[in-house]
Tab-separated table of C-alpha atoms and ligand atoms in Angstrom:
chain	number	residue	atom	x	y	z
A	131	MET	CA	-28.266	47.506	-0.003
A	132	LEU	CA	-27.074	46.121	-3.335
A	133	SER	CA	-29.154	45.093	-6.372
A	134	ASN	CA	-29.177	44.816	-10.166
A	135	LEU	CA	-25.765	43.260	-10.695
A	136	ILE	CA	-24.630	43.339	-14.320
A	137	LEU	CA	-21.365	41.719	-15.502
A	138	ARG	CA	-19.688	43.530	-18.399
A	139	ASP	CA	-16.451	42.827	-20.320
A	140	ASP	CA	-14.022	44.553	-17.967
A	141	SER	CA	-16.207	45.758	-15.118
A	142	LEU	CA	-19.371	45.077	-13.209
A	143	SER	CA	-22.216	47.427	-12.448
A	144	VAL	CA	-24.238	47.261	-9.270
A	145	VAL	CA	-26.964	49.479	-7.868
A	146	ILE	CA	-26.120	50.780	-4.404
A	147	SER	CA	-29.131	52.217	-2.616
A	148	GLY	CA	-28.436	55.900	-2.136
A	149	SER	CA	-25.758	56.018	-4.841
A	150	GLY	CA	-27.491	54.470	-7.875
A	151	ALA	CA	-25.722	52.285	-10.448
A	152	VAL	CA	-21.952	52.261	-9.973
A	153	ASP	CA	-19.324	50.684	-12.212
A	154	PHE	CA	-16.375	48.797	-10.655
A	155	ASP	CA	-13.413	47.713	-12.756
A	156	TYR	CA	-12.587	43.996	-12.365
A	157	PHE	CA	-8.898	44.617	-11.849
A	158	TRP	CA	-9.669	47.241	-9.183
A	159	LEU	CA	-11.958	44.779	-7.411
A	160	ARG	CA	-9.296	42.075	-7.478
A	161	ASP	CA	-6.589	44.499	-6.344
A	162	ASN	CA	-8.790	45.548	-3.424
A	163	SER	CA	-9.962	42.100	-2.361
A	164	ARG	CA	-10.309	42.016	1.417
A	165	ASP	CA	-9.754	38.283	1.763
A	166	PRO	CA	-7.082	36.996	4.170
A	167	ILE	CA	-4.690	36.018	1.359
A	168	SER	CA	-4.824	39.362	-0.422
A	169	PHE	CA	-5.130	41.694	2.564
A	170	ASP	CA	-3.988	41.794	6.176
A	171	SER	CA	-6.972	43.308	7.991
A	172	ARG	CA	-4.946	43.765	11.183
A	173	SER	CA	-2.248	45.958	9.635
A	174	HIS	CA	-4.442	47.269	6.792
A	175	GLN	CA	-1.725	46.269	4.355
A	176	ARG	CA	-2.090	44.731	0.929
A	177	GLU	CA	-0.577	41.251	0.715
A	178	LEU	CA	-1.429	40.830	-2.953
A	179	PHE	CA	1.466	40.957	-5.428
A	180	THR	CA	-0.526	43.164	-7.778
A	181	CYS	CA	1.853	43.058	-10.731
A	182	GLU	CA	1.384	39.301	-11.034
A	183	VAL	CA	-2.406	39.511	-11.385
A	184	ASP	CA	-3.677	38.947	-14.925
A	185	ALA	CA	-4.379	42.403	-16.398
A	186	ASP	CA	-7.565	41.019	-17.988
A	187	ILE	CA	-8.795	39.161	-14.925
A	188	ARG	CA	-12.546	38.674	-14.634
A	189	PRO	CA	-14.643	36.727	-12.148
A	190	ASP	CA	-15.411	33.027	-12.595
A	191	GLU	CA	-18.656	33.820	-10.822
A	192	ALA	CA	-20.228	36.865	-9.223
A	193	GLY	CA	-23.451	37.432	-7.334
A	194	LEU	CA	-25.112	39.251	-4.487
A	195	THR	CA	-25.677	37.667	-1.097
A	196	ALA	CA	-29.308	36.772	-0.369
A	197	ASP	CA	-29.675	39.681	2.072
A	198	GLY	CA	-28.293	42.133	-0.542
A	199	LEU	CA	-25.630	43.385	1.870
A	200	ALA	CA	-22.582	42.159	-0.025
A	201	LEU	CA	-21.145	41.336	-3.436
A	202	GLN	CA	-19.557	37.904	-3.713
A	203	ILE	CA	-16.928	37.118	-6.341
A	204	LYS	CA	-15.094	33.892	-7.136
A	205	TRP	CA	-11.765	34.874	-8.719
A	206	PRO	CA	-9.803	32.405	-10.864
A	207	ASP	CA	-6.641	32.810	-8.765
A	208	LEU	CA	-8.295	32.265	-5.362
A	209	ASP	CA	-9.900	29.137	-3.925
A	210	GLU	CA	-12.428	30.944	-1.736
A	211	ALA	CA	-14.999	33.524	-2.822
A	212	VAL	CA	-14.299	37.133	-1.840
A	213	PHE	CA	-16.976	39.314	-0.229
A	214	TYR	CA	-17.282	43.065	-0.787
A	215	THR	CA	-19.681	44.696	1.642
A	216	GLY	CA	-22.180	47.293	0.473
A	217	MET	CA	-20.511	49.746	2.865
A	218	PHE	CA	-17.109	49.149	1.245
A	219	LEU	CA	-18.494	49.630	-2.263
A	220	GLU	CA	-20.475	52.692	-1.210
A	221	ASN	CA	-17.310	54.289	0.164
A	222	PHE	CA	-15.745	54.048	-3.283
A	223	ALA	CA	-18.853	54.745	-5.339
A	224	ALA	CA	-17.450	58.120	-6.278
A	225	THR	CA	-13.911	59.312	-6.831
A	226	ILE	CA	-13.218	61.165	-3.626
A	227	ASN	CA	-10.320	63.230	-2.406
A	228	ILE	CA	-9.208	61.082	0.488
A	229	LEU	CA	-6.717	63.733	1.601
A	230	ALA	CA	-9.446	66.341	2.086
A	231	MET	CA	-9.607	68.145	5.398
A	232	PRO	CA	-12.691	69.972	6.720
A	233	ASP	CA	-13.651	73.044	4.699
A	234	PRO	CA	-11.959	76.100	6.186
A	235	ILE	CA	-14.019	79.051	7.343
A	236	VAL	CA	-11.821	81.854	6.087
A	237	TRP	CA	-11.747	85.033	8.138
A	238	ASP	CA	-10.446	88.544	8.447
A	239	VAL	CA	-10.671	90.922	11.392
A	240	ALA	CA	-14.207	91.978	10.480
A	241	THR	CA	-15.550	88.431	10.305
A	242	LEU	CA	-13.622	86.495	12.961
A	243	ASP	CA	-15.617	85.691	16.078
A	244	HIS	CA	-13.123	85.707	18.958
A	245	ASN	CA	-15.363	83.516	21.106
A	246	ILE	CA	-15.244	80.709	18.544
A	247	VAL	CA	-11.462	80.318	18.697
A	248	GLN	CA	-11.178	80.291	22.513
A	249	ILE	CA	-11.319	77.139	24.577
A	250	SER	CA	-10.228	76.542	28.168
A	251	HIS	CA	-7.457	74.101	29.003
A	252	ARG	CA	-9.862	72.293	31.317
A	253	GLU	CA	-12.196	71.699	28.356
A	254	VAL	CA	-9.338	70.538	26.111
A	255	ILE	CA	-8.302	67.806	28.555
A	256	GLY	CA	-11.921	66.849	29.287
A	257	ASP	CA	-14.248	64.502	27.406
A	258	ASN	CA	-14.070	65.058	23.651
A	259	GLY	CA	-11.794	68.028	24.329
A	260	ILE	CA	-9.273	67.274	21.608
A	261	ARG	CA	-12.096	66.843	19.114
A	262	LYS	CA	-13.457	70.281	20.034
A	263	LEU	CA	-9.975	71.788	19.752
A	264	LEU	CA	-9.287	70.180	16.360
A	265	ASP	CA	-12.697	71.288	15.129
A	266	ILE	CA	-11.782	74.902	15.929
A	267	ILE	CA	-8.338	74.653	14.312
A	268	SER	CA	-9.492	72.829	11.197
A	269	ARG	CA	-12.213	75.429	10.620
A	270	SER	CA	-10.616	78.695	11.770
A	271	GLY	CA	-6.929	77.781	11.473
A	272	PHE	CA	-6.049	78.568	15.073
A	273	SER	CA	-7.197	78.462	18.665
A	274	VAL	CA	-6.349	80.113	21.973
A	275	ILE	CA	-6.318	77.696	24.883
A	276	THR	CA	-6.839	79.679	28.073
A	277	GLN	CA	-5.819	78.916	31.668
A	278	THR	CA	-3.123	76.459	30.637
A	279	PRO	CA	-0.612	75.426	33.328
A	280	ARG	CA	2.484	77.503	32.655
A	281	ASN	CA	5.050	74.779	32.161
A	282	MET	CA	6.578	72.480	29.549
A	283	ASP	CA	4.564	69.511	30.794
A	284	ALA	CA	1.372	71.238	29.669
A	285	VAL	CA	2.815	71.813	26.185
A	286	LEU	CA	3.916	68.188	25.995
A	287	ASP	CA	0.568	66.918	27.266
A	288	VAL	CA	-1.517	68.791	24.665
A	289	THR	CA	1.000	67.847	21.951
A	290	ASP	CA	0.760	64.177	22.881
A	291	ARG	CA	-3.022	64.269	22.833
A	292	ILE	CA	-2.873	65.334	19.162
A	293	GLY	CA	0.296	63.612	17.914
A	294	TYR	CA	3.850	63.870	19.104
A	295	VAL	CA	6.605	66.454	19.321
A	296	ARG	CA	8.409	67.151	16.076
A	297	HIS	CA	12.138	67.518	16.440
A	298	THR	CA	13.865	70.106	14.280
A	299	ILE	CA	17.114	72.031	14.285
A	300	PHE	CA	15.609	73.856	17.294
A	301	GLY	CA	15.107	70.619	19.238
A	302	GLY	CA	11.724	69.314	20.408
A	303	LEU	CA	9.943	71.231	23.140
A	304	TRP	CA	11.452	74.651	23.505
A	305	GLU	CA	11.417	77.535	25.930
A	306	PHE	CA	12.321	80.989	24.789
A	307	GLU	CA	12.753	84.230	26.608
A	308	ALA	CA	12.836	87.351	24.488
A	309	ASN	CA	14.691	89.938	26.430
A	310	GLU	CA	15.576	93.377	25.174
A	311	THR	CA	18.784	93.437	27.228
A	312	MET	CA	20.274	90.545	25.256
A	313	ALA	CA	22.309	91.298	22.136
A	314	ASP	CA	21.579	88.272	19.964
A	315	SER	CA	19.071	88.979	17.224
A	316	ALA	CA	17.186	85.798	18.175
A	317	TYR	CA	16.165	87.566	21.379
A	318	THR	CA	15.050	90.722	19.661
A	319	PRO	CA	11.856	92.304	20.907
A	320	LYS	CA	11.328	94.068	17.564
A	321	GLU	CA	8.354	93.375	15.351
A	322	LEU	CA	8.077	89.981	13.659
A	323	ARG	CA	6.068	90.345	10.493
A	324	PRO	CA	3.577	87.616	9.560
A	325	HIS	CA	5.188	84.469	8.197
A	326	THR	CA	4.929	80.699	8.210
A	327	ASP	CA	7.666	78.551	9.734
A	328	GLY	CA	9.764	75.971	7.930
A	329	THR	CA	9.715	77.294	4.364
A	330	TYR	CA	13.184	75.681	4.204
A	331	SER	CA	11.729	72.276	5.079
A	332	HIS	CA	10.234	69.923	2.477
A	333	ASP	CA	7.603	69.165	5.135
A	334	ALA	CA	6.902	72.373	7.036
A	335	PRO	CA	5.592	71.910	10.596
A	336	GLY	CA	1.852	71.257	10.597
A	337	LEU	CA	0.832	72.796	13.899
A	338	GLN	CA	2.706	75.161	16.132
A	339	MET	CA	2.041	75.766	19.820
A	340	LEU	CA	3.075	78.896	21.664
A	341	LEU	CA	2.408	79.007	25.402
A	342	CYS	CA	2.833	82.304	27.206
A	343	VAL	CA	4.687	81.416	30.417
A	344	ASP	CA	5.479	84.921	31.656
A	345	TYR	CA	4.587	88.361	30.439
A	346	GLU	CA	5.887	91.459	32.193
A	347	ALA	CA	5.976	93.777	29.251
A	348	THR	CA	4.125	96.297	27.184
A	349	GLY	CA	3.215	95.463	23.593
A	350	GLY	CA	4.089	92.128	22.012
A	351	ALA	CA	0.638	91.296	20.659
A	352	SER	CA	0.523	88.043	18.730
A	353	ILE	CA	-0.616	88.412	15.130
A	354	MET	CA	-2.590	85.798	13.218
A	355	VAL	CA	-3.331	86.194	9.507
A	356	ASP	CA	-5.506	83.760	7.549
A	357	GLY	CA	-3.304	82.957	4.549
A	358	PHE	CA	-6.249	81.342	2.774
A	359	ARG	CA	-8.241	84.562	3.150
A	360	ILE	CA	-5.420	86.509	1.481
A	361	ALA	CA	-5.102	83.909	-1.267
A	362	TYR	CA	-8.819	84.075	-2.019
A	363	GLU	CA	-8.686	87.886	-1.975
A	364	LEU	CA	-5.944	87.781	-4.607
A	365	LYS	CA	-7.797	85.150	-6.629
A	366	LYS	CA	-10.779	87.490	-6.773
A	367	THR	CA	-9.041	90.839	-7.289
A	368	ALA	CA	-5.819	89.868	-9.099
A	369	PRO	CA	-6.243	86.413	-10.656
A	370	GLU	CA	-3.019	86.657	-12.660
A	371	ILE	CA	-1.036	87.293	-9.463
A	372	TYR	CA	-2.834	84.399	-7.759
A	373	ALA	CA	-1.880	82.133	-10.677
A	374	ASP	CA	1.757	83.277	-10.497
A	375	LEU	CA	1.898	82.635	-6.734
A	376	CYS	CA	0.514	79.136	-7.337
A	377	ARG	CA	3.138	78.452	-9.995
A	378	ILE	CA	6.471	80.103	-9.169
A	379	GLU	CA	8.552	78.190	-6.660
A	380	VAL	CA	10.252	80.095	-3.881
A	381	THR	CA	13.304	78.795	-2.062
A	382	GLY	CA	13.472	78.911	1.720
A	383	ILE	CA	16.807	78.630	3.491
A	384	TYR	CA	18.068	77.970	7.007
A	385	LYS	CA	21.835	78.354	7.204
A	386	GLY	CA	23.659	78.038	10.497
A	387	ASP	CA	24.002	75.771	13.512
A	388	GLY	CA	25.838	73.246	11.319
A	389	VAL	CA	23.138	72.831	8.680
A	390	VAL	CA	22.089	74.236	5.325
A	391	LEU	CA	18.413	73.459	4.798
A	392	ARG	CA	16.696	74.375	1.550
A	393	ALA	CA	13.275	73.608	0.110
A	394	GLN	CA	11.229	74.963	-2.794
A	395	ARG	CA	7.518	75.350	-3.321
A	396	PRO	CA	5.108	78.043	-4.466
A	397	ILE	CA	3.801	80.503	-1.871
A	398	LEU	CA	0.349	79.120	-2.688
A	399	ARG	CA	0.505	75.354	-3.190
A	400	THR	CA	-2.494	73.702	-4.810
A	401	ASP	CA	-3.486	70.102	-5.429
A	402	LYS	CA	-4.122	68.704	-8.899
A	403	GLU	CA	-7.725	69.919	-8.773
A	404	GLY	CA	-6.506	73.438	-8.061
A	405	ASN	CA	-7.608	73.478	-4.423
A	406	LEU	CA	-5.351	75.507	-2.153
A	407	VAL	CA	-3.599	73.153	0.277
A	408	GLN	CA	-0.707	75.133	1.749
A	409	VAL	CA	0.447	78.685	2.219
A	410	SER	CA	4.231	79.074	2.650
A	411	PHE	CA	5.448	82.578	3.153
A	412	ASN	CA	8.517	83.768	5.010
A	413	ASN	CA	10.265	86.808	3.643
A	414	TYR	CA	12.986	86.486	6.309
A	415	ASP	CA	13.984	83.010	5.173
A	416	ARG	CA	13.659	83.510	1.425
A	417	ASP	CA	16.893	82.503	-0.328
A	418	THR	CA	18.715	84.533	-2.967
A	419	VAL	CA	17.740	82.958	-6.273
A	420	LYS	CA	17.969	84.464	-9.730
A	421	LEU	CA	15.064	83.586	-11.993
A	422	PRO	CA	14.465	84.515	-15.646
A	423	LYS	CA	13.509	88.200	-15.810
A	424	ASN	CA	9.774	87.785	-16.402
A	425	GLU	CA	9.458	85.150	-13.683
A	426	MET	CA	11.414	87.301	-11.256
A	427	ARG	CA	9.196	90.298	-11.876
A	428	ALA	CA	6.070	88.177	-11.558
A	429	LEU	CA	7.332	86.744	-8.277
A	430	TYR	CA	8.155	90.162	-6.847
A	431	ALA	CA	4.723	91.437	-7.878
A	432	GLY	CA	3.206	88.440	-6.105
A	433	ILE	CA	5.270	88.905	-2.956
A	434	ARG	CA	4.389	92.599	-2.900
A	435	ALA	CA	0.668	91.925	-3.252
A	436	PHE	CA	0.649	89.066	-0.747
A	437	ASP	CA	2.764	90.749	1.919
A	438	LEU	CA	0.923	94.067	1.696
A	439	LEU	CA	-2.304	92.223	2.496
A	440	ALA	CA	-0.615	90.176	5.253
A	441	ASN	CA	0.479	93.452	6.861
A	442	ASP	CA	-2.870	95.195	6.370
A	443	PRO	CA	-4.551	95.615	9.785
A	444	ALA	CA	-7.847	94.491	8.235
A	445	PHE	CA	-6.388	90.984	7.915
A	446	GLN	CA	-4.432	90.876	11.188
A	447	TRP	CA	-6.072	89.437	14.283
A	448	ARG	CA	-4.069	90.818	17.202
A	449	TYR	CA	-4.171	89.547	20.722
A	450	THR	CA	-1.717	89.962	23.594
A	451	LEU	CA	-1.206	86.540	25.109
A	452	GLN	CA	-1.500	86.492	28.877
A	453	PRO	CA	0.320	83.967	31.074
A	454	GLY	CA	-1.489	80.658	30.598
A	455	ASP	CA	-2.730	81.456	27.070
A	456	MET	CA	-1.578	78.940	24.495
A	457	LEU	CA	-1.811	79.795	20.818
A	458	LEU	CA	-2.161	76.733	18.608
A	459	PHE	CA	-2.241	77.265	14.853
A	460	ASP	CA	-2.155	75.566	11.464
A	461	ASN	CA	1.240	76.505	10.024
A	462	TRP	CA	0.100	75.428	6.533
A	463	ARG	CA	-2.580	78.105	6.551
A	464	VAL	CA	-2.164	80.802	9.183
A	465	LEU	CA	0.751	83.237	9.238
A	466	HIS	CA	1.999	84.306	12.632
A	467	GLY	CA	3.770	87.425	13.784
A	468	ARG	CA	4.336	89.515	16.854
A	469	ALA	CA	4.227	93.237	17.577
A	470	PRO	CA	7.296	94.898	19.154
A	471	PHE	CA	7.411	94.993	22.931
A	472	GLN	CA	9.347	96.289	25.880
A	473	GLY	CA	10.033	94.136	28.899
A	474	ARG	CA	10.152	90.425	29.497
A	475	ARG	CA	8.200	87.729	27.695
A	476	LYS	CA	8.789	84.006	28.167
A	477	MET	CA	7.272	81.454	25.840
A	478	ALA	CA	7.297	77.666	25.504
A	479	GLY	CA	6.225	75.649	22.517
A	480	SER	CA	6.458	72.767	20.123
A	481	TYR	CA	5.699	71.674	16.585
A	482	ILE	CA	3.486	68.813	15.437
A	483	ASN	CA	3.887	67.211	12.010
A	484	ARG	CA	1.201	67.879	9.442
A	485	GLU	CA	0.467	64.202	8.869
A	486	ASP	CA	-0.101	63.651	12.600
A	487	TYR	CA	-2.452	66.620	12.777
A	488	GLU	CA	-4.366	65.263	9.751
A	489	SER	CA	-4.489	61.844	11.378
A	490	ALA	CA	-5.918	63.324	14.578
A	491	VAL	CA	-8.580	65.143	12.541
A	492	ARG	CA	-9.571	61.833	10.911
A	493	ILE	CA	-9.425	59.754	14.092
A	494	ASN	CA	-11.773	62.279	15.698
A	495	GLY	CA	-14.254	61.880	12.847
A	496	LEU	CA	-13.822	65.414	11.511
A	497	ALA	CA	-12.690	64.385	8.016
B	534	LIG	FE1	7.867	81.851	13.352
């Protein structure tokens, strides 16, 4: 409900029930007119040629509709009055971070409730199943989907319910058999220390899926580490190291298979308000870069502090995936690793882009 409209020199003030008096700049109102000439409501695209609008534009007339549900403005460059609903104005009453995702519930081994991260495949493909799955991932950073059919179709199906398969140098959907009898290092059954994937990509994969297809082995526990938990631990106990990790850019590299991919960002990437938005850490894929001496030392101190925590059992959730278990995790937050094993272990998986994961979170009303 709108009331108490006051027209000022360059803005108008209106009282929105629940929000109080809010000031709206005239140019902003004109730029965001939702009339059919200025805005295509079907495509949600702006039709207005903003740069041609008078920088000092102000309404010819403005008022509230009789029911108080909308603001009505007659602009000098439009024939028809434009309506702004109370709901629209309320949505922009405050400056909000429209990129925000649900608040994470950071965890370590002592605080993580295993039951919270598990969900059956039957539940995922049932009513509201993807919403439940995304709720788990957006809060805890990962989920284990149990009793999943052990084939690529199941990976593709869950991927498609969230977004679509991301193609990379590794292809789209992939199947991978680690076998100790094979010589290539890619098939090594040795330990994989916690890391995030795609530090060499400007847009690291958002979600990663790992389905256990076969497991006839000993060892090979999957390792999940909450990168946000480590970041907050450093922020509390070593704020100067936290600040350095937020500032110093690290280069990731993928060289081979006909490509040389490189990207740079800090291990802890923050937004302009200082909120942590992405953890990127992969010591395997870190490129050789020479920095000024003080920066180099600060970076090594940061890597040492971060990686010691990432390899501390107190921060490592370990779980041996059984055939039909699918691990699905936020690659911008959770580091993954794997304990050494002996025997045969066959996995299938895929990546989903970050923006498609975020979209799914929004479409499901979680952000
Ligand atoms: Fe990886």
